[in-house]
XYZ file of C-alpha atoms in Angstrom:
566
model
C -87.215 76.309 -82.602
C -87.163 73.215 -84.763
C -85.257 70.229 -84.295
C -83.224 68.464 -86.007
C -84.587 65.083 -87.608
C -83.082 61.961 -88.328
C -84.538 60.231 -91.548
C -82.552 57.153 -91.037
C -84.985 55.548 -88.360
C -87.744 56.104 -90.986
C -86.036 54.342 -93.306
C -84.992 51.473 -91.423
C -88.523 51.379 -90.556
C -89.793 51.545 -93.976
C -87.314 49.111 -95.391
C -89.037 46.134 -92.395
C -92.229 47.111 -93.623
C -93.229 48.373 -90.339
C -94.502 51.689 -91.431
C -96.261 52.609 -94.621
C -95.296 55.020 -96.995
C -98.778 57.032 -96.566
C -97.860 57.124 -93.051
C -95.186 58.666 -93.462
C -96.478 61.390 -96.008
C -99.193 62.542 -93.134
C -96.565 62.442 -90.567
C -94.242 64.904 -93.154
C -97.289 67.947 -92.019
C -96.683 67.380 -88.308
C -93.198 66.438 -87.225
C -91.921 69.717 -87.050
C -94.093 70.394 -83.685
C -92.504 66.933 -81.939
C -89.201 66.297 -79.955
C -88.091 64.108 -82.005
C -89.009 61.522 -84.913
C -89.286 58.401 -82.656
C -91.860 60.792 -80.710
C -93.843 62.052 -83.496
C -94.066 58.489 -84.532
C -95.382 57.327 -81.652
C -97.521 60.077 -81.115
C -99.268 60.289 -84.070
C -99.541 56.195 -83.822
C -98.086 55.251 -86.755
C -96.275 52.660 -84.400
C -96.505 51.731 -80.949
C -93.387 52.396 -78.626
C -93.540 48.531 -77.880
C -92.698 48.119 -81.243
C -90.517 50.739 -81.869
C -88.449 49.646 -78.441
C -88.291 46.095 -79.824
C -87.387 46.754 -83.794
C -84.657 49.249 -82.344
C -83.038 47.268 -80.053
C -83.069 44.175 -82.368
C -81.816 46.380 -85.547
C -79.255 48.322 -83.633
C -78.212 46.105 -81.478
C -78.583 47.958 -78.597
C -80.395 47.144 -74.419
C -83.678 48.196 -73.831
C -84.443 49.908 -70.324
C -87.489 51.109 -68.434
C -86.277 54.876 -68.424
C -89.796 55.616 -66.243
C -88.211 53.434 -63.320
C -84.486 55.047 -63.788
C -82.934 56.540 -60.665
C -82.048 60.073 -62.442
C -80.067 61.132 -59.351
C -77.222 58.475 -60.692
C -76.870 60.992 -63.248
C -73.726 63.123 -62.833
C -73.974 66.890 -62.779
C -71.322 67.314 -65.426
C -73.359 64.847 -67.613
C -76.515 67.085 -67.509
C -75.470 69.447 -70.392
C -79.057 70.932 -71.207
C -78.422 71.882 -74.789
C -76.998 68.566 -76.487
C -80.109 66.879 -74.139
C -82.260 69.107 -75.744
C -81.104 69.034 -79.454
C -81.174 65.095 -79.386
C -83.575 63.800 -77.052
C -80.674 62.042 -75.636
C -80.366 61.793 -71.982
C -76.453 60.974 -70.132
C -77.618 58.234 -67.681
C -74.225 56.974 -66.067
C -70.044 56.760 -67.017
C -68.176 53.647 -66.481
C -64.781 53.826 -67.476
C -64.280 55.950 -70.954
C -67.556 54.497 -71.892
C -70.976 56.856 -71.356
C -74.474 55.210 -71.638
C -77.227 57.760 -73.341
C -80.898 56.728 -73.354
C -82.328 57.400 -76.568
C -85.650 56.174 -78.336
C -83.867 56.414 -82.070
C -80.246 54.668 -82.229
C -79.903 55.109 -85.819
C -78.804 59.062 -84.517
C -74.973 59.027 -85.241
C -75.250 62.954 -85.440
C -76.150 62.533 -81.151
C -73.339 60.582 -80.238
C -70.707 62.671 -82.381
C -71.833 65.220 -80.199
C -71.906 63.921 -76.746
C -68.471 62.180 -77.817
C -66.977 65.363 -79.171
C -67.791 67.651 -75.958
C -67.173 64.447 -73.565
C -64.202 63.445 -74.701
C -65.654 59.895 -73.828
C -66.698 56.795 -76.308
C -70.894 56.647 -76.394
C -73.112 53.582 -76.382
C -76.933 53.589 -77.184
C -79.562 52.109 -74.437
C -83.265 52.458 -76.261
C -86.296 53.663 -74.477
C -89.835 54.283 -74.724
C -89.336 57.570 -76.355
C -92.637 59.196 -74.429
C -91.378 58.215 -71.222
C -87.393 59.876 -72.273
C -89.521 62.894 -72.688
C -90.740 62.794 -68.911
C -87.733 62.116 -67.435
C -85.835 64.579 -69.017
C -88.196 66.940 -68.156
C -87.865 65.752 -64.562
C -84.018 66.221 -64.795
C -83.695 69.517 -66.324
C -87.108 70.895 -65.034
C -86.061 74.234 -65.753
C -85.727 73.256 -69.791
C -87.289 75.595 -72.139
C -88.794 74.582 -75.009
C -86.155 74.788 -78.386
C -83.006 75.065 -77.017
C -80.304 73.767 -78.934
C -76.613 73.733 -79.547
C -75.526 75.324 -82.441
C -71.698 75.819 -83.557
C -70.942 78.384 -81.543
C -71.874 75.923 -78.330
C -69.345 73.823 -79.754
C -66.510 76.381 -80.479
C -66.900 77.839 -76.675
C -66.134 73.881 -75.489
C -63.658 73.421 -77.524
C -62.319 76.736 -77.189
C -58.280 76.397 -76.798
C -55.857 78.871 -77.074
C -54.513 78.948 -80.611
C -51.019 78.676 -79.579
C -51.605 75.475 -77.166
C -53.098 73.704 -80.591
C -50.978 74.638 -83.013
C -47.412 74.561 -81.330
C -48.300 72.167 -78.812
C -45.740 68.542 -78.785
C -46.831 65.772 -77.540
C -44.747 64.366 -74.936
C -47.030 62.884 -72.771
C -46.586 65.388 -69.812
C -48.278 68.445 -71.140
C -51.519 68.196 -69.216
C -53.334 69.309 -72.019
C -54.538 65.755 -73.313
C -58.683 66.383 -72.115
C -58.842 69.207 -74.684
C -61.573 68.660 -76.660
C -59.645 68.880 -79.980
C -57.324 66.871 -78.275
C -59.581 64.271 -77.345
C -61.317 63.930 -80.472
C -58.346 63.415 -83.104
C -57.408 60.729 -80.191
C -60.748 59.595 -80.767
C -61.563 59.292 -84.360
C -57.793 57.777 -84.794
C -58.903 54.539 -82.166
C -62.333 54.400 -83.759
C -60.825 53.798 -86.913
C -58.301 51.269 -85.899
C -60.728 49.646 -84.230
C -63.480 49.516 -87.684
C -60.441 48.055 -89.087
C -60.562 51.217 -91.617
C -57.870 51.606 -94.065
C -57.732 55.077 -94.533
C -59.166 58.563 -92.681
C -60.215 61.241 -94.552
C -60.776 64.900 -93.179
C -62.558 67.121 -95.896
C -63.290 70.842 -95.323
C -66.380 72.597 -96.985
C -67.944 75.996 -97.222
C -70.498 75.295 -94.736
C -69.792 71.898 -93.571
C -66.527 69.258 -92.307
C -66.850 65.027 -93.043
C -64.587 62.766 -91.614
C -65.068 59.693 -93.577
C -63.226 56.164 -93.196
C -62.285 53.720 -95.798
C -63.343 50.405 -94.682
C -63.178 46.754 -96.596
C -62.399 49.454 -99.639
C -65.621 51.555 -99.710
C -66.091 55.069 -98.112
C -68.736 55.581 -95.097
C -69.554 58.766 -93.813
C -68.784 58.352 -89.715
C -68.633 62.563 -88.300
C -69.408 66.240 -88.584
C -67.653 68.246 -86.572
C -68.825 71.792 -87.075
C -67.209 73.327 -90.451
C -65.719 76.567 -87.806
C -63.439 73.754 -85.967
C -61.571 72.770 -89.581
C -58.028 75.031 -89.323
C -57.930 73.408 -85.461
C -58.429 69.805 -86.210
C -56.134 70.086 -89.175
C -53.625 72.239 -87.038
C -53.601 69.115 -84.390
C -53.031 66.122 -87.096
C -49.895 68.074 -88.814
C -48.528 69.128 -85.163
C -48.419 65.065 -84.129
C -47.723 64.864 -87.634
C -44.530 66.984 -87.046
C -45.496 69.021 -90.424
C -45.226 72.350 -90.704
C -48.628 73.997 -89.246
C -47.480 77.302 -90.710
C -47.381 76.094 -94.377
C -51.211 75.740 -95.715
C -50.617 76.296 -99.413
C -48.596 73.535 -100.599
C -49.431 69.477 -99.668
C -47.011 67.962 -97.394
C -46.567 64.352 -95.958
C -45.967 63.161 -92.463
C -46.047 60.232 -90.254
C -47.921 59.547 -86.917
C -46.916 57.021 -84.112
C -50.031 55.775 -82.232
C -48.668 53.639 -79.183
C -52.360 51.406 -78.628
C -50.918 49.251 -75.896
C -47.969 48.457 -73.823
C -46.770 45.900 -76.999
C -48.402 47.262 -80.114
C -48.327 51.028 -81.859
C -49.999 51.416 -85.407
C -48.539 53.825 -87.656
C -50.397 56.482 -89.805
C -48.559 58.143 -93.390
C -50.278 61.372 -93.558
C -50.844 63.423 -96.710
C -52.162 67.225 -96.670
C -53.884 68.761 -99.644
C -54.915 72.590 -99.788
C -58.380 72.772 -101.130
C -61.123 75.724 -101.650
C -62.356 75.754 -98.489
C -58.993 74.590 -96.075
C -56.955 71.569 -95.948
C -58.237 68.160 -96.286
C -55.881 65.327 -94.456
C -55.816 61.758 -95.845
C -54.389 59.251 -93.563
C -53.531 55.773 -94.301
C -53.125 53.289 -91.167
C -50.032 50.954 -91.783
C -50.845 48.415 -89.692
C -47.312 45.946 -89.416
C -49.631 42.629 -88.597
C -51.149 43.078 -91.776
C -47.984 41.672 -93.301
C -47.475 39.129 -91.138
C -50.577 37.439 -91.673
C -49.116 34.798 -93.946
C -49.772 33.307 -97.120
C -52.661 30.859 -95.984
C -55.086 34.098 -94.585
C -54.555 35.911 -97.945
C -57.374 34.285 -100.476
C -54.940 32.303 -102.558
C -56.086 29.348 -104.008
C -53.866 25.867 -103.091
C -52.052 25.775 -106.577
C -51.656 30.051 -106.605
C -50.118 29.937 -103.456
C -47.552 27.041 -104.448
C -46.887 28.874 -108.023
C -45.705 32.134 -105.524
C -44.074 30.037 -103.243
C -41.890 27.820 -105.975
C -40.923 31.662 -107.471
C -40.061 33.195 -104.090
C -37.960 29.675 -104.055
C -35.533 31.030 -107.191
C -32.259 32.007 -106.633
C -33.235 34.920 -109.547
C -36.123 36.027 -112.145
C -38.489 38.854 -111.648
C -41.818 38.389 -109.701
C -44.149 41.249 -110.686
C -47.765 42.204 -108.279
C -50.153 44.367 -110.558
C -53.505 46.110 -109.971
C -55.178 49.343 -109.024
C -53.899 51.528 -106.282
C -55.653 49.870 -102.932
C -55.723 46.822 -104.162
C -53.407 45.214 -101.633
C -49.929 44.749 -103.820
C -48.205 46.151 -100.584
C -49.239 42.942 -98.215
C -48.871 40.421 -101.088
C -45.285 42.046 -101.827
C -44.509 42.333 -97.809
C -45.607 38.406 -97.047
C -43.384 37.597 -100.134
C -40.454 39.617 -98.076
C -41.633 38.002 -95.085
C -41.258 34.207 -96.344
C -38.001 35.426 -97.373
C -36.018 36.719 -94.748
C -33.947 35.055 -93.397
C -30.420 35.811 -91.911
C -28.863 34.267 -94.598
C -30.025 36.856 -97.093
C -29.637 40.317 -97.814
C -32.876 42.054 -98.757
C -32.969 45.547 -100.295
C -36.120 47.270 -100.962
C -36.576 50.875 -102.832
C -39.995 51.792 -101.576
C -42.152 55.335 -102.221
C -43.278 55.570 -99.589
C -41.830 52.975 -96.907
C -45.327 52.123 -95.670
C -44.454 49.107 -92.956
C -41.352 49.035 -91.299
C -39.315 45.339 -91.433
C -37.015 44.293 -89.197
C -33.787 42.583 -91.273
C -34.728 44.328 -94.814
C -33.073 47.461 -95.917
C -35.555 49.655 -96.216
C -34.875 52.890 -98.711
C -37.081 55.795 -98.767
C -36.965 57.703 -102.378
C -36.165 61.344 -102.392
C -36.650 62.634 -105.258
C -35.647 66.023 -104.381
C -32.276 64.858 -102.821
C -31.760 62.878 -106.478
C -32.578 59.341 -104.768
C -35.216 57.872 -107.401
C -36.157 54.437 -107.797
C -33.296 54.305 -110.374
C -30.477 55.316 -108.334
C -31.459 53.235 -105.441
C -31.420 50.318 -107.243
C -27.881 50.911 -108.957
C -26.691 51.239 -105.225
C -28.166 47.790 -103.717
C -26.690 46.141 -107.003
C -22.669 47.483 -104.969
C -24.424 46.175 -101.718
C -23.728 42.626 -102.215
C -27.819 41.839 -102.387
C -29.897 38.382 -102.636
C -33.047 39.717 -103.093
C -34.387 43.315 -104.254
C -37.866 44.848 -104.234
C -38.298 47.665 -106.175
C -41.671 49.853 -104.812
C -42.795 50.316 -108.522
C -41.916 50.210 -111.699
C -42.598 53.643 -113.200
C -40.310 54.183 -116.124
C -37.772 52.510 -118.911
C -34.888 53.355 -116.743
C -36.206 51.603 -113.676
C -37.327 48.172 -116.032
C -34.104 48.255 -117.544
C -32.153 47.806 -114.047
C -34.722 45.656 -112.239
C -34.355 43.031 -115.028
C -30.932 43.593 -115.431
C -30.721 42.204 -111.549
C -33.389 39.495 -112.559
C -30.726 38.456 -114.798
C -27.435 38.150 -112.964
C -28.263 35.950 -110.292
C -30.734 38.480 -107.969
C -34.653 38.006 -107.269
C -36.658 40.993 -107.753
C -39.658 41.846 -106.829
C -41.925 44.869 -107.829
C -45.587 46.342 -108.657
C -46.825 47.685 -112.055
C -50.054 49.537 -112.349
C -51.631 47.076 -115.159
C -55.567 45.729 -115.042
C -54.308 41.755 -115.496
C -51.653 39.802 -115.496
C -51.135 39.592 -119.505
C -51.277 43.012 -119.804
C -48.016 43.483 -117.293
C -46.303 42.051 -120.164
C -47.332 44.206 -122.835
C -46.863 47.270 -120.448
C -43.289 46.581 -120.478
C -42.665 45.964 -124.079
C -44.401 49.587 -124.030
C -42.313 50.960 -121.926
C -39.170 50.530 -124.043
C -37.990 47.075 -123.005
C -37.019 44.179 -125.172
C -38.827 41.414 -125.858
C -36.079 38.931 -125.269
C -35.480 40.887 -121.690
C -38.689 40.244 -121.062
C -38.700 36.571 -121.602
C -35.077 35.874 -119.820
C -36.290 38.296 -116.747
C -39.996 37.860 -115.732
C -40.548 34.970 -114.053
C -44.226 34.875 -112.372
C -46.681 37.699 -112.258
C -49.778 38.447 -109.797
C -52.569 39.995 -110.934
C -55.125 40.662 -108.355
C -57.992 42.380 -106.503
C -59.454 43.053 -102.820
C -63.076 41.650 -102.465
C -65.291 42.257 -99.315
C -66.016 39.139 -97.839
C -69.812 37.987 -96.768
C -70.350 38.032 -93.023
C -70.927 34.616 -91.874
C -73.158 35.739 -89.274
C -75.804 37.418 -91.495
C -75.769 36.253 -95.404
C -78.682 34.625 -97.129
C -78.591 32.717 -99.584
C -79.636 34.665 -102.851
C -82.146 33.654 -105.545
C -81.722 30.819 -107.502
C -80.663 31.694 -111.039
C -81.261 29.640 -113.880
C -78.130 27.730 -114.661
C -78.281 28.898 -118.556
C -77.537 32.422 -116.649
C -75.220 31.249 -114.491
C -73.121 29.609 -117.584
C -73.399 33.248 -119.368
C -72.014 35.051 -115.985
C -68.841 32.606 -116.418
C -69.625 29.611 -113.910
C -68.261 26.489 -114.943
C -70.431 23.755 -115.866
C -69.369 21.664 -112.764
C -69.297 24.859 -110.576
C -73.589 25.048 -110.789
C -73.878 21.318 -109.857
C -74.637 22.172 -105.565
C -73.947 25.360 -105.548
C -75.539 27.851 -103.292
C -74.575 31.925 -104.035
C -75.022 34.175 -100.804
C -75.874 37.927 -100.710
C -75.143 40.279 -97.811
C -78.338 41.178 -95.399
C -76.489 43.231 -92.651
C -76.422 42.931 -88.606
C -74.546 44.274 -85.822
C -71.150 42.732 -86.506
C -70.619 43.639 -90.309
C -70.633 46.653 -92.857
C -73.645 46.300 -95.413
C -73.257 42.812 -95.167
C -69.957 42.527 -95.039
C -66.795 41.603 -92.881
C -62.890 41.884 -94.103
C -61.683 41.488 -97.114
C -60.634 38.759 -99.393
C -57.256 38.977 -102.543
C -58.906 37.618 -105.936
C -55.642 36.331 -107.919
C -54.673 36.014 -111.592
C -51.008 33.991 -111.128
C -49.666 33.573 -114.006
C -46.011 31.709 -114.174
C -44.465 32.332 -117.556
C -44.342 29.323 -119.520
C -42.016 28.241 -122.550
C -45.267 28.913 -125.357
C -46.009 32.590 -123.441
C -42.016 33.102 -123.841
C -42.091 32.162 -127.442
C -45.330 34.652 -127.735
C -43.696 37.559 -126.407
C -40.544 37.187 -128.281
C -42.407 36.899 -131.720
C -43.967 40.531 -130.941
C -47.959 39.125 -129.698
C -49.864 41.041 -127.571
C -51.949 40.609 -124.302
C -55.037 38.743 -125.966
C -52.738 35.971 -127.602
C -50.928 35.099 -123.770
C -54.403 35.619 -122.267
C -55.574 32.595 -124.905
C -52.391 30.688 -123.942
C -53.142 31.151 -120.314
C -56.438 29.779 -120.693
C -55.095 27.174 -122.619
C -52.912 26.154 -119.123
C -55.444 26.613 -117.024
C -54.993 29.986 -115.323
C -58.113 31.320 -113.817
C -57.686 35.326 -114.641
C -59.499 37.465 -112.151
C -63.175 37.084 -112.820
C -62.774 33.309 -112.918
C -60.897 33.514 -109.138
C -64.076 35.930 -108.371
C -66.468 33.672 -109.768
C -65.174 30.876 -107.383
C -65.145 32.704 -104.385
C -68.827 33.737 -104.945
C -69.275 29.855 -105.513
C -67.240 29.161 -102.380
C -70.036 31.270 -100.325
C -66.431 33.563 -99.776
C -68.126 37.003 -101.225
C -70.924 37.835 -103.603
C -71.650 37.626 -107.228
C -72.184 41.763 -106.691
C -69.074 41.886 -104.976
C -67.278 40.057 -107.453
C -68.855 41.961 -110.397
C -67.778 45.293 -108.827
C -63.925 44.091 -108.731
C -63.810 42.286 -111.675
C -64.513 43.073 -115.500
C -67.790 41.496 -116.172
C-alpha cells in the first residue's frame, strides 16, 4: 500500500535552495516505493540526512536526537499504536505530562501529529531524526510490522467510537468521567490550541469527503486539522451540547455561548454560531477574550495626537463619537477601551449591543432580541428613562436608530456607536443617506474613527526589504521627509511568528469635526469635499496612518497595501 506524502518538506527544501527542481522531477518516478519523503530523499541522495537533520531542526524549530542510540524500551506499550507508526513514520518515544515527544525525520507533517493528538488525547512535539535510522528502530519496536499498514477512517471511528447518547446528551459538569473521550478530548484540544495561537475565530467546515478546522489568526485564515469527514455530526454534536444549543435542531442556524475556565483566575469565552450547509453543519466560533479590552489606549496603534483627539471626546459631557470599518476590524476593542476609560462610579453607562461580545463589570449591558421586540431602537428609548451619562449603541443600522442616538448626543448624553462605512468622511455621508438631517448631523457628531487591523512584523525575523527609488516611494504616498532614513521591513518567517508576522496593529483615520467640515455638511457637500478639508487640517486618513507604520518598521508596505486603498 502507498503512503501518504507530505509535499511541504519538499517545498521548504526547494524554497532554501537545497534541492533542485530536476531532483525532484526524478524523485516524482520513485517515491511511491519509500516510507516516507524524508526517506526517499535520502535514499535516492538528493540530500544527505546530515543535512536534512540540520535544515529541519533549524527551520522547524525542533531537537535533533540520535534515534540509533534511543533506549526503545522507555517507550510505553500504549504508545506503540502500529498503524499511526506506520502511516507516518512517526515513532511515540516518551510522555511527560500532557506533552508526547514523536521522532520524526519530516516536521513539516501536521497531518502526523493531528493524528497522534486526536487518538492520544495528548498535545505532540516534533524531535527530528536521521530518517534511515527511524526506519530501523521502528522496525526493532514493532518487529512484527508488515509492510503498508495504515490507518484509515474507520481506525479512527473505532477510537473514537462513543455511544451516541453519551455525545450528544452528555452536560458537562465536571464529574461525568467521560472527559478522556476522544471527541471529548479533541474539541478540549483544538479550543486551547487556539487560545493559545492567539486565534480570533474557529471554524469547523463539513465536506462531502473531507472536515477543516481552520483558525483565524492576526485576520487571515490557516488551515490547522482534518479530522476524518465520518466524525463531522459528533464533533458538531459536542460544540452545541457545551454550547447548550439544541443538538436535535440541524436545519436552522442557531447561536450559543461557551465558558472555557483556562486557570484558577481566568476563563475565555466563545459566541458560537451554527450554519446548516450541503454536507452538515459548519460551527464558527469567535473567542471573546475580556483582556483584550483592557489593554488600554497606549497598546492599541494610535498615534500621540489620535489618541489625545479620542481622549478630549471621551472627555465631553455629550456629542456622538462614531468607530467605522469592516466587520473584524476591531471597532469592538476601540469602542470597549473607550467604555473602559469611562467608567467610573460616578457614571451610568448603558450599552445596546448585538451581540454582547465581552462582559463589563459596572456597564449595563443589553442584549437585542429581536424576536421578543427589543431592537436597537427600543433599547435605546429605555436607557434615555434610566437616568444615563453615557450610551453605546452596538450599531447603527437604520433611520430610526440615528434619529435617537443623536437625539441623546443632543440633550446632554455621550454616545457612542459603529457604522459600517470604508473612512471616516464617508460616515458622514452615510448618515445624511440614511434619512438624517444635515443640521443633526453637525449639532450631534462630534469625532469619528475610521480604522483598520494590520499584522505587525515580527521583530525577531524581518529583513529589511529592497531599497526603492524614492520617486516610487513619493508615488506610493510617502512624504517627502518620511524617505529621508527610512528603512521598510518585509516578513521572512521563524519559529515564533505567522508568515512573518506577530499580533496585530489598529491603522486610524480620527477625524474631530471641525467648524469648516460643519459648514460643509450643512451646505449639502459630500465625502470628497470633507476628505479635502481634512487634508487641509492635517488628518492622516488610513493609507497615510499605514504608510507610517510601514515607515515606523511597525508592519509592511504589503501589509499596509492589503488594508488600505492603494
Amino acid at each position: 500500500m502507498q503512503h501518504s506524502f507530505n509535499g511541504a518538506l519538499i517545498r521548504q527544501l526547494l524554497a532554501h535552495q537545497l534541492i533542485s527542481d530536476e531532483a525532484v522531477e526524478k524523485l516524482k518516478t520513485s517515491i511511491s516505493a519509500y516510507q516516507s519523503t524524508a526517506e526517499a530523499l535520502v535514499k535516492e541522495g538528493v540530500i544527505t540526512p546530515e543535512n536534512l537533520m540540520l535544515f529541519a531542526s533549524q527551520r522547524f524549530g525542533v531537537p535533533r536526537i540520535d534515534i540509533a542510540y534511543y533506549d526503545v524500551s522507555q517507550i510505553p506499550d500504549e504508545l506503540k499504536n502500529e498503524k499511526l507508526v506506520s502511516k507516518h513514520q512517526v515513532l511515540p518515544l516518551v510522555k511527560n505530562g500532557r506533552t508526547l515527544y514523536l521522532a520524526t525525520a519530516d516536521p513539516s507533517d501536521i497531518a502526523a501529529q493531528e493524528d497522534f493528538e486526536f487518538n492520544t488525547g495528548l498535545q505532540t512535539e516534533f524531535v527530528v531524526c536521521d530518517p534511515l535510522a527511524l526506519n530501523e528502530v521502528i522496525h526493532q519496536v514493532f518487529s512484527s510490522l508488515e509492510e503498508g499498514l495504515g490507518v484509515n477512517e474507520s481506525d479512527m471511528l473505532e477510537l473514537a467510537d462513543l455511544e451516541t447518547e453519551s455525545v450528544e446528551t452528555e452536560q458537562d459538569d465536571g464529574n461525568d468521567g467521560k472527559d478522556d473521550a476522544p471527541i471529548v478530548v479533541y474539541i478540549n484540544k483544538i479550543l486551547l490550541d487556539a487560545i493559545r495561537k492567539g486565534a480570533s475565530d474557529l471554524h469547523f467546515e463539513p465536506y462531502e469527503k473531507e472536515y477543516r478546522i481552520r483558525f483565524r489568526i492576526d485576520g487571515i485564515l490557516s488551515e490547522v486539522a482534518r479530522p476524518p469527514s465520518a466524525l463531522s455530526s459528533r464533533l458538531s454534536a459536542r460544540i452545541k451540547v457545551i454550547s447548550n444549543l439544541d443538538i436535535a435542531e440541524k436545519r436552522k442556524p442557531q447561536d450559543g455561548r461557551i465558558k472555557l475556565k483556562v486557570s484558577a483566575k481566568k476563563s475565555i469565552d466563545f459566541r458560537v454560531s451554527t450554519l446548516p450547509t450541503l454536507w452538515g453543519e459548519k460551527v464558527v466560533m469567535r473567542i471573546l477574550d475580556a483582556s483584550s479590552a483592557m489593554l488600554g489606549i497606549d497598546v492599541l496603534g494610535y498615534e500621540e495626537e489620535q489618541k489625545q483627539l479620542y481622549l478630549e471626546a471621551l472627555a465631553q459631557p455629550q456629542g456622538m463619537i462614531l468607530v467605522t470599518g469592516p466587520t473584524g476590524s476591531g471597532k469592538t476593542v476601540s469602542l470597549y477601551t473607550g467604555l473602559n476609560i469611562l467608567n467610573t462610579p460616578e457614571r451610568n453607562i448603558s450599552t445596546a449591543e448585538d451581540p454582547v461580545e465581552i462582559n463589563l463589570t459596572g456597564v449595563n449591558q443589553v442584549q437585542m432580541n429581536p424576536k421578543a421586540g427589543l431592537d436597537f431602537a427600543t433599547a435605546l428609548r429605555a436607557f434615555l428613562r434610566q437616568d444615563p451619562d453615557i450610551v453605546m449603541v452596538g450599531e447603527i443600522r437604520d433611520l430610526e436608530t440615528a434619529e435617537i442616538s443623536i437625539k441623546a448626543a443632543q440633550t446632554g448624553h455621550l454616545v457612542l456607536s459603529t457604522l459600517h462605512t470604508n473612512s471616516a468622511p464617508e460616515t458622514l455621508t452615510r448618515l445624511s443617506n440614511m434619512g438624517v438631517p444635515s443640521y443633526n448631523i453637525a449639532s450631534s457628531v462630534s469625532l469619528i474613527i475610521a480604522q483598520r487591523l494590520a499584522r505587525k512584523l515580527c521583530n525577531r525575523c524581518k529583513e529589511p526589504e529592497i531599497e526603492l527609488p524614492e520617486s516610487e516611494l513619493l508615488k506610493i504616498g510617502f512624504e517627502p521627509e518620511q524617505i529621508k532614513d527610512m528603512t521598510l521591513f518585509k516578513p521572512v518567517g521563524c519559529n515564533e511568528c505567522t508568515q512573518g508576522y506577530k499580533g496585530r496593529v489598529g491603522i486610524y483615520e480620527v477625524m474631530k469635526l471641525s467648524e469648516q467640515m460643519k459648514t460643509i455638511i450643512m451646505s449639502g457637500g459630500n465625502s470628497l469635499d470633507i476628505a479635502n478639508q481634512a487634508k487641509l487640517e492635517g488628518i492622516n486618513n488610513l493609507r497615510q496612518s499605514g504608510l507610517l507604520k510601514a515607515a515606523n518598521g511597525i508592519t509592511s508596505l504589503a501589509e499596509v497595501n492589503r488594508v488600505t486603498q492603494q
